[in-house]
CSV table of C-alpha atoms (C1' of nucleotides) in Angstrom, one decimal:
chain,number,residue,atom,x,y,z
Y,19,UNK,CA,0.0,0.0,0.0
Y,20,UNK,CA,1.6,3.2,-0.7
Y,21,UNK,CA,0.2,4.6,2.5
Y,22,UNK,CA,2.0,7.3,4.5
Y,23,UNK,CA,-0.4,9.3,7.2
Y,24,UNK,CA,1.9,12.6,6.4
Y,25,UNK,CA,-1.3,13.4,4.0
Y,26,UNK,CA,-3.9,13.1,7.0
Y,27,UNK,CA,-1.6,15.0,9.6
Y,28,UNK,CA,-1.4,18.2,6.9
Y,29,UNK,CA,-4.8,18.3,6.6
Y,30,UNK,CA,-4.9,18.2,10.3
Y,31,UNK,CA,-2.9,21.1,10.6
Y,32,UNK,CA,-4.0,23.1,8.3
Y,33,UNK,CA,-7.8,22.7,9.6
Y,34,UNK,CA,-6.3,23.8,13.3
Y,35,UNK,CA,-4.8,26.5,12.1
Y,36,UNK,CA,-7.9,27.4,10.4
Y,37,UNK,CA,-10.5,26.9,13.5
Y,38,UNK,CA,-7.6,28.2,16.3
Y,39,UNK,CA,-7.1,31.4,13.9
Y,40,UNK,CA,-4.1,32.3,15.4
Y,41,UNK,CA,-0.4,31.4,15.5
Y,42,UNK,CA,0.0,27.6,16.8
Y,43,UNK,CA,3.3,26.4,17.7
Y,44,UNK,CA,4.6,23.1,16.7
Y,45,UNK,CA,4.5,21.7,20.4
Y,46,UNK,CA,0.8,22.9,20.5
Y,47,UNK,CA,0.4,21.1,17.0
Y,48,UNK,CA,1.7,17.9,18.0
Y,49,UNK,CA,-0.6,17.8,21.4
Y,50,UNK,CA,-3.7,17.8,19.2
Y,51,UNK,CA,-1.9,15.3,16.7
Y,52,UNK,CA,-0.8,13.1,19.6
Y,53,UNK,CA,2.6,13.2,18.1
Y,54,UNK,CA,6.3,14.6,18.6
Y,55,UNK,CA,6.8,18.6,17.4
Y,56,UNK,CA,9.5,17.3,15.0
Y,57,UNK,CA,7.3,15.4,12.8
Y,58,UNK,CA,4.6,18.2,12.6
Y,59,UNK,CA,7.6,20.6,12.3
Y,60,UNK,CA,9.0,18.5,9.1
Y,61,UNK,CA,5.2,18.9,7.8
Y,62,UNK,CA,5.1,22.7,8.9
Y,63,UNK,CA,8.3,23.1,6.8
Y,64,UNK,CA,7.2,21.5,3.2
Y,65,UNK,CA,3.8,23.3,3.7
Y,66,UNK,CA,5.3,26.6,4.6
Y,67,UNK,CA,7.9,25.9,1.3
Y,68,UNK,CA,4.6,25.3,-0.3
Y,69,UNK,CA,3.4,28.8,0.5
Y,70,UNK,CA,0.3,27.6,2.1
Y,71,UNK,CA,1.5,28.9,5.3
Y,72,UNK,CA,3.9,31.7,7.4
Y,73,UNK,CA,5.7,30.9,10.3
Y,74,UNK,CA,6.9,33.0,12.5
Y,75,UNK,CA,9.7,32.8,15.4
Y,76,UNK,CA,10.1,33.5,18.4
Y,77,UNK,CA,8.0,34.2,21.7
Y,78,UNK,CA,4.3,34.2,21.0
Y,79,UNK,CA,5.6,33.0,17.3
Y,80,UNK,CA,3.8,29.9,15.6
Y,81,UNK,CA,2.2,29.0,12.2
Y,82,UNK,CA,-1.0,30.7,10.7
Y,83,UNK,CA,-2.5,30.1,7.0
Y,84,UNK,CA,-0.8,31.9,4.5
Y,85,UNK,CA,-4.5,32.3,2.8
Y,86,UNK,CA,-8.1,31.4,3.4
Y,87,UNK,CA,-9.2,28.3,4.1
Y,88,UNK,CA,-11.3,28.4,1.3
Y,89,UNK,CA,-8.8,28.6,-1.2
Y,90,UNK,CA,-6.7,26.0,-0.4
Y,91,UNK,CA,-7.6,22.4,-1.8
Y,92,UNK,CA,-7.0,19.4,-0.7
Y,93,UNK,CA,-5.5,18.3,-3.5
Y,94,UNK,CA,-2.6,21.1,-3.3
Y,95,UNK,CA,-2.0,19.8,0.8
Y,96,UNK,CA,-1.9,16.1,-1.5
Y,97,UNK,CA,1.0,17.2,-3.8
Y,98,UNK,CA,3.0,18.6,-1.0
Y,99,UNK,CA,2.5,15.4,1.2
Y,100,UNK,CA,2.9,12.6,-1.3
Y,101,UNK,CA,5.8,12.6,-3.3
Y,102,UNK,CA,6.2,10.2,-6.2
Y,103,UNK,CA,3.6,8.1,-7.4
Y,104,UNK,CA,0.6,5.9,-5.7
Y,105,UNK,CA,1.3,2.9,-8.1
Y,106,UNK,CA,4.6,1.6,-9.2
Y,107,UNK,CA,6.1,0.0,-12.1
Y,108,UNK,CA,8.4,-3.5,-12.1
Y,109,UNK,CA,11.0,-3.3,-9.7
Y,110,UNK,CA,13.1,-4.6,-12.0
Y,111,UNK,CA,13.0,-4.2,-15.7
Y,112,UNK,CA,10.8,-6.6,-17.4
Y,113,UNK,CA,12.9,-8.7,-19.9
Y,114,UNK,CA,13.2,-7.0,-23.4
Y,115,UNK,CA,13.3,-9.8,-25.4
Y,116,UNK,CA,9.7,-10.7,-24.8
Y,117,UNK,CA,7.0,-8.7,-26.4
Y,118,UNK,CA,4.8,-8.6,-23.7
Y,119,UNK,CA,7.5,-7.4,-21.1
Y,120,UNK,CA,9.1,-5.0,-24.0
Y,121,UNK,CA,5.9,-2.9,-23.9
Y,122,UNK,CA,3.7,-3.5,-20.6
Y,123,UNK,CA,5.3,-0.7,-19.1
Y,124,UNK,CA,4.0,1.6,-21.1
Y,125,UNK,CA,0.9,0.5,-21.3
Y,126,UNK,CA,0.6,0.3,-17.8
Y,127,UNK,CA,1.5,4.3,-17.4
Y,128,UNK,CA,-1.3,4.8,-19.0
Y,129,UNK,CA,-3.5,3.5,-16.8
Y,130,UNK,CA,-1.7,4.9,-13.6
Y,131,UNK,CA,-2.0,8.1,-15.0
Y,132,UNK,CA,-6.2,7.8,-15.8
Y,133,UNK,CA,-6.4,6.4,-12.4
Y,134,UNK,CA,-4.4,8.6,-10.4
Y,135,UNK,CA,-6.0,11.7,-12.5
Y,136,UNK,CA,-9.5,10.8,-11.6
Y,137,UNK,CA,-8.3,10.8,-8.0
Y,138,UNK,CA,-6.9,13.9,-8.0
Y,139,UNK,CA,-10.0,15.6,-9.4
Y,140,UNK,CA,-11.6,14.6,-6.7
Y,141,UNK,CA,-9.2,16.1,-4.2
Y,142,UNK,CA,-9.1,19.6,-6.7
Y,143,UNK,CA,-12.9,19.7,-5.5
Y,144,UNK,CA,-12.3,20.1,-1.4
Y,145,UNK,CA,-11.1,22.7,0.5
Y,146,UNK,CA,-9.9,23.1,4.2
Y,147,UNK,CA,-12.4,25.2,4.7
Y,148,UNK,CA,-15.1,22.0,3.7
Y,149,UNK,CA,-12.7,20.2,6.5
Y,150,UNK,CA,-13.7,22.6,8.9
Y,151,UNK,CA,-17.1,23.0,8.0
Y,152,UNK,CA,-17.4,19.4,8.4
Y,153,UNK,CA,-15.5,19.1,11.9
Y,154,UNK,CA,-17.9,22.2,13.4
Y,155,UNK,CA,-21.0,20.2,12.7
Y,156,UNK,CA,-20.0,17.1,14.1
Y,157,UNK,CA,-19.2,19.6,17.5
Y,158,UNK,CA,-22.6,21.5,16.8
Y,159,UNK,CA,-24.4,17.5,17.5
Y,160,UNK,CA,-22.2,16.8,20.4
Y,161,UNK,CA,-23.1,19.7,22.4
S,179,UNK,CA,5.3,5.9,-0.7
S,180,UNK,CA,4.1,2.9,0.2
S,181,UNK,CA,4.2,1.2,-3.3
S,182,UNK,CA,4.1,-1.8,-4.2
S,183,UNK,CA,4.7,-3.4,-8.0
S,184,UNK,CA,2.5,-6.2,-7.0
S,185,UNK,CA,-0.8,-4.8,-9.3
S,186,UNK,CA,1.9,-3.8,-12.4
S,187,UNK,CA,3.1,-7.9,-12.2
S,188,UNK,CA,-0.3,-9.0,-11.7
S,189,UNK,CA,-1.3,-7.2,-14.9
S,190,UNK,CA,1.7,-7.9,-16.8
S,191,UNK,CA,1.0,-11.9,-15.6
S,192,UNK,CA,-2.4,-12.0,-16.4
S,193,UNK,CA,-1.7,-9.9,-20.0
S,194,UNK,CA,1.0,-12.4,-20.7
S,195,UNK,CA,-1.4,-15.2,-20.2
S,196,UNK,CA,-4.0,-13.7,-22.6
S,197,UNK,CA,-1.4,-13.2,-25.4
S,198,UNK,CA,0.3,-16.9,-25.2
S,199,UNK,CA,-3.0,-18.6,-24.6
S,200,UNK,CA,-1.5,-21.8,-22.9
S,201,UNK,CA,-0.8,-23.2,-19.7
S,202,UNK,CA,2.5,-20.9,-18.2
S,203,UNK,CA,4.8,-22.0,-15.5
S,204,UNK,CA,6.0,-19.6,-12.8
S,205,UNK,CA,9.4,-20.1,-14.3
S,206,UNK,CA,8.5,-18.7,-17.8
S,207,UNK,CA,6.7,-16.0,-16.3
S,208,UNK,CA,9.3,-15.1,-14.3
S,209,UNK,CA,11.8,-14.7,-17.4
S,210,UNK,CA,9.1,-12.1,-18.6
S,211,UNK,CA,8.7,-10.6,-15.3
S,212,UNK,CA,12.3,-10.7,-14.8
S,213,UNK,CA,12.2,-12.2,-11.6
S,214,UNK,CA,12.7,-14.6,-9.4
S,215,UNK,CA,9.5,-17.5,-9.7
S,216,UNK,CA,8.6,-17.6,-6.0
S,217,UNK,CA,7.7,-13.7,-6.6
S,218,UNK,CA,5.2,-14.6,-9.5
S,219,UNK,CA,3.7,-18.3,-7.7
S,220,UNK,CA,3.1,-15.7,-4.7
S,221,UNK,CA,0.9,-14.0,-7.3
S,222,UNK,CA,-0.4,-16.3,-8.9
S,223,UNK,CA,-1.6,-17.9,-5.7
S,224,UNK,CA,-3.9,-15.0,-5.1
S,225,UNK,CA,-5.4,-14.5,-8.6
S,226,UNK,CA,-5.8,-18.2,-8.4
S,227,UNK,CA,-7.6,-18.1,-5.1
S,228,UNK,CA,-9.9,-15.2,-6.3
S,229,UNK,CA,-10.6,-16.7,-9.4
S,230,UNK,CA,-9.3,-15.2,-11.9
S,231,UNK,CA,-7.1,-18.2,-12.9
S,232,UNK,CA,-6.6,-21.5,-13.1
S,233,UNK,CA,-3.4,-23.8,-12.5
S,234,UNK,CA,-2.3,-27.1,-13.7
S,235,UNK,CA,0.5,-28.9,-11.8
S,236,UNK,CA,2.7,-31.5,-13.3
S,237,UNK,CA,4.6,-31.8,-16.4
S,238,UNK,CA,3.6,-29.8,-19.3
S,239,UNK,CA,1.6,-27.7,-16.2
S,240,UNK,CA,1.0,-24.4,-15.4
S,241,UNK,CA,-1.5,-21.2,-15.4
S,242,UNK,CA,-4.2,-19.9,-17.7
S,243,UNK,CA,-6.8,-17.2,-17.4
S,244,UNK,CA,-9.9,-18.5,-16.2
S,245,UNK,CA,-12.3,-16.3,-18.3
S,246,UNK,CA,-11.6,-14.5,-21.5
S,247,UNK,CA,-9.7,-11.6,-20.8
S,248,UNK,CA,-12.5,-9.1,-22.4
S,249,UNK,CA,-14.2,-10.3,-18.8
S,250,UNK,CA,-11.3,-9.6,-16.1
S,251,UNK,CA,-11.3,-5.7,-15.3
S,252,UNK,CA,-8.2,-4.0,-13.6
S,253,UNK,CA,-10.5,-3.2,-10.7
S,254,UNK,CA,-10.9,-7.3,-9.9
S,255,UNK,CA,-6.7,-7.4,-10.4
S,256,UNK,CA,-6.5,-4.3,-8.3
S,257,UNK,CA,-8.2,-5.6,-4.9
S,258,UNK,CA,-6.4,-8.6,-4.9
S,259,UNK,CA,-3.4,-7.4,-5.1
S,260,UNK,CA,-3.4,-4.2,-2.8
S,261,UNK,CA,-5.2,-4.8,0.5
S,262,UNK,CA,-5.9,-1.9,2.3
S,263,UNK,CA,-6.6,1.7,1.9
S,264,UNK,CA,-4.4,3.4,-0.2
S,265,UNK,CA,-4.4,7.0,2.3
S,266,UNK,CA,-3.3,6.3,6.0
S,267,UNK,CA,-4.9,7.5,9.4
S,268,UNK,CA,-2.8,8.7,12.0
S,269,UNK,CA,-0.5,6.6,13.1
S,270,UNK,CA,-1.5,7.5,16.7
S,271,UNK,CA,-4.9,8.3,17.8
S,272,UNK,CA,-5.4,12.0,17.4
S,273,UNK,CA,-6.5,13.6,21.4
S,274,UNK,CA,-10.1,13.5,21.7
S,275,UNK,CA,-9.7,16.5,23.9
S,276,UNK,CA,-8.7,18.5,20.5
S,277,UNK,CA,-11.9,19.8,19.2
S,278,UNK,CA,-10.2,19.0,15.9
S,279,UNK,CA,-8.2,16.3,17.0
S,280,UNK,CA,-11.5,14.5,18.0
S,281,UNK,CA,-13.6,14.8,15.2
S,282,UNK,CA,-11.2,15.3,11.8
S,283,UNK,CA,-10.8,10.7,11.4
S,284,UNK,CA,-14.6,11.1,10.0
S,285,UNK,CA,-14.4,14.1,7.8
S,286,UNK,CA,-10.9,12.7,6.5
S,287,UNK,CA,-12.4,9.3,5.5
S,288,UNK,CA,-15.3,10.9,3.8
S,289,UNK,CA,-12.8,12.5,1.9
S,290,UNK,CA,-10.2,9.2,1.4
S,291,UNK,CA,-13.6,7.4,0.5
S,292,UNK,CA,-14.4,9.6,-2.6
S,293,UNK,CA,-11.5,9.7,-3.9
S,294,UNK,CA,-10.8,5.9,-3.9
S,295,UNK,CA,-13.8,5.6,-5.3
S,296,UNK,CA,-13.0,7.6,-8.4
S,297,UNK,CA,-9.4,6.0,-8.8
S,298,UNK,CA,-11.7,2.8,-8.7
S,299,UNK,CA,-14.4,3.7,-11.4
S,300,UNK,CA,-11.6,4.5,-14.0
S,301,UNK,CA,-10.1,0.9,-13.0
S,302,UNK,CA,-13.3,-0.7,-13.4
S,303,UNK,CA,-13.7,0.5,-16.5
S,304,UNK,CA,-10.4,-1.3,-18.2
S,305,UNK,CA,-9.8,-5.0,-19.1
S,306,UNK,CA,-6.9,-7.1,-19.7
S,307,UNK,CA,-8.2,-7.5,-23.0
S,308,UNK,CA,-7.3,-3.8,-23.7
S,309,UNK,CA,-4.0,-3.8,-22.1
S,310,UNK,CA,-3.4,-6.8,-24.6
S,311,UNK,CA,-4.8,-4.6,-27.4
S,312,UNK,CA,-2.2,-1.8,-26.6
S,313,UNK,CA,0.8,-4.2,-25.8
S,314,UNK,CA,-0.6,-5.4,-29.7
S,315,UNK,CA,-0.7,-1.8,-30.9
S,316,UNK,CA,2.8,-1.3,-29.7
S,317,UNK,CA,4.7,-4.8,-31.0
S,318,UNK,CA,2.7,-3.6,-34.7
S,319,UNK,CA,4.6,-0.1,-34.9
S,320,UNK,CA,7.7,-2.2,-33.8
S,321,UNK,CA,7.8,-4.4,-36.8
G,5,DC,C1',21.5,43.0,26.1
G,6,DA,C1',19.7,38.6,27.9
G,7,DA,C1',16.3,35.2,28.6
G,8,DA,C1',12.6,32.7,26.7
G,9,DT,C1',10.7,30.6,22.9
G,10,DA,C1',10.3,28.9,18.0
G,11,DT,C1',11.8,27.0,13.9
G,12,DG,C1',14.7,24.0,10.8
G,13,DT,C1',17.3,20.2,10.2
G,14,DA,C1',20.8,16.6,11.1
G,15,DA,C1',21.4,12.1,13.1
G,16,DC,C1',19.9,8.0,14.8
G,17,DA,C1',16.7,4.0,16.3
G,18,DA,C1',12.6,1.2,15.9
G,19,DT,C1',9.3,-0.7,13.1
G,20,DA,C1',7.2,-2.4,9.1
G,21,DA,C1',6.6,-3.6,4.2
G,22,DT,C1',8.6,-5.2,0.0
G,23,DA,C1',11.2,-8.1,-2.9
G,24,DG,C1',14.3,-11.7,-3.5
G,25,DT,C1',16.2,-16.3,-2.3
G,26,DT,C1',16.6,-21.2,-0.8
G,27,DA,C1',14.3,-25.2,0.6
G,28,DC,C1',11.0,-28.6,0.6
G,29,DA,C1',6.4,-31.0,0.9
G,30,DT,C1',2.9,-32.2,-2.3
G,31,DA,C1',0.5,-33.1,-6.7
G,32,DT,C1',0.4,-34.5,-11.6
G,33,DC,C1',1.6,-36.5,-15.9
G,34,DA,C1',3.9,-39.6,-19.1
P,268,DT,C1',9.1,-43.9,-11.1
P,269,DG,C1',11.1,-39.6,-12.6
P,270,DA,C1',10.4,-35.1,-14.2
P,271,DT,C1',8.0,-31.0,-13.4
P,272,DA,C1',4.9,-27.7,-11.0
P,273,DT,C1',2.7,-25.4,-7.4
P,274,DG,C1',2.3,-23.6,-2.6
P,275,DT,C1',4.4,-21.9,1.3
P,276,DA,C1',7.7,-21.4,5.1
P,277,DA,C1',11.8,-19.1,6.5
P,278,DC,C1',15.3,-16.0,6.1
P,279,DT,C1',17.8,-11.8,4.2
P,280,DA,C1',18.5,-7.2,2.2
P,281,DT,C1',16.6,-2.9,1.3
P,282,DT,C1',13.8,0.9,1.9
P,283,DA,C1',10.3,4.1,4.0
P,284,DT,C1',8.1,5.8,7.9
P,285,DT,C1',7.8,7.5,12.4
P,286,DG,C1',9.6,9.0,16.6
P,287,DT,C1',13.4,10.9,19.2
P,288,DT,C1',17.4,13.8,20.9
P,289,DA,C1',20.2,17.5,19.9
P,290,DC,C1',21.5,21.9,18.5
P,291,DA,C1',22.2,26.1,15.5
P,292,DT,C1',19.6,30.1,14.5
P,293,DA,C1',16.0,33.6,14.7
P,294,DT,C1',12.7,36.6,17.2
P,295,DT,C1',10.3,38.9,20.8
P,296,DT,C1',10.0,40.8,25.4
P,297,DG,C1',11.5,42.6,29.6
DNA sequence: CAAATATGTAACAATAATAGTTACATATCA
DNA sequence: TGATATGTAACTATTATTGTTACATATTTG
């Protein structure tokens, strides 16, 4: 499985920064991931290289969106989390000499690409500010 | 990522099959493949056990498709050879005293769910037949 | 200026998954 | 009976991920 949760803790972030609305730092970051502040600081880094957020040091310092939460998709936080591709190829090069493994590659990129395409779409279509939508209502029904 | 060439052999087994039309041994295959035949029995012990082929021990033994190939979709090779969900969770339990750290698992497999299914829909929609038709296309231009 | 607080990143360990390999029990056919 | 196949266990090497400690550097506040 070409799993890696670096996806779901961005998207994490990025929502807390969007309900807290104010500079987090990574310690705070990591108490509501339940993780260590390096790894959300490694995450804080590629998103802030990204541009989809500022960071600033210091006393009373921390991350905040670098836009609304509307205009950032999920699909952009996708591209910055996963690098490389969800399906892969032979391992090894298939043998050249037979026709089938001379030109299954190919063929085979082809349907990666439709695949991962239509996936992607449907990432282009969310925002963070959908994420947050849908985390307030599940608060609004447990109040 | 977490990637795996399992579903690009499984393809490139089950095309090979299709374009030979006789019974295979792990050890051909394997020469196509360009591997070693334990890999491609592993393999071929799953499609076998989900249907979509049939084996033949002994002399003169060996694998062939188990339907015409117009009838075995990508989708059918695709959940037998990756198990799983192809986004992860958190690795650790968010804190359910986060507002956001309880409530975001939901919203973020809503989202994983949609766009699996799309990646899903385009795979149901191909064959083996036309990845033989391509791999066809291809060893034409070659000749 | 100095202390407190943050980031950014290097370095390392633990864990898990993948792929490759050897070995062998078992089944089939001629 | 011998040749040939599968099916699977067991082990290794490699790689990716996650978590951790450590520390240089930047910024704000008193």
């Amino acid at each position: 499985m070409g799993i890696n949760s670096r996806f779901a803790v961005a998207v994490h972030i990025l929502a807390l920064l969007a309900l807290e609305d104010r500079p987090l730092s990574s310690k705070y970051i990591a108490g509501s991931v339940n993780t260590n502040p390096v790894v959300i600081r490694r995450i804080l880094s590629t998103l802030s290289k990204a541009g989809l957020i500022e960071t600033q040091l210091g006393v009373d310092g921390g991350s905040t969106l670098a836009r609304p939460a509307e205009k950032i998709s999920l699909l952009e936080v996708y591209n910055v989390s996963e690098q490389g591709h969800l399906f892969a190829l032979h391992s090894n090069q298939p043998n050249p000499l037979c026709p089938c493994g001379r030109n299954i590659q190919p063929t085979l990129l082809g349907v990666f690409k439709k695949a991962e395409a239509a996936l992607e779409s449907t990432l282009a279509e969310a925002t963070i500010a959908e994420v947050v939508q849908d985390i307030v209502a599940q608060l609004q029904s447990q109040s």
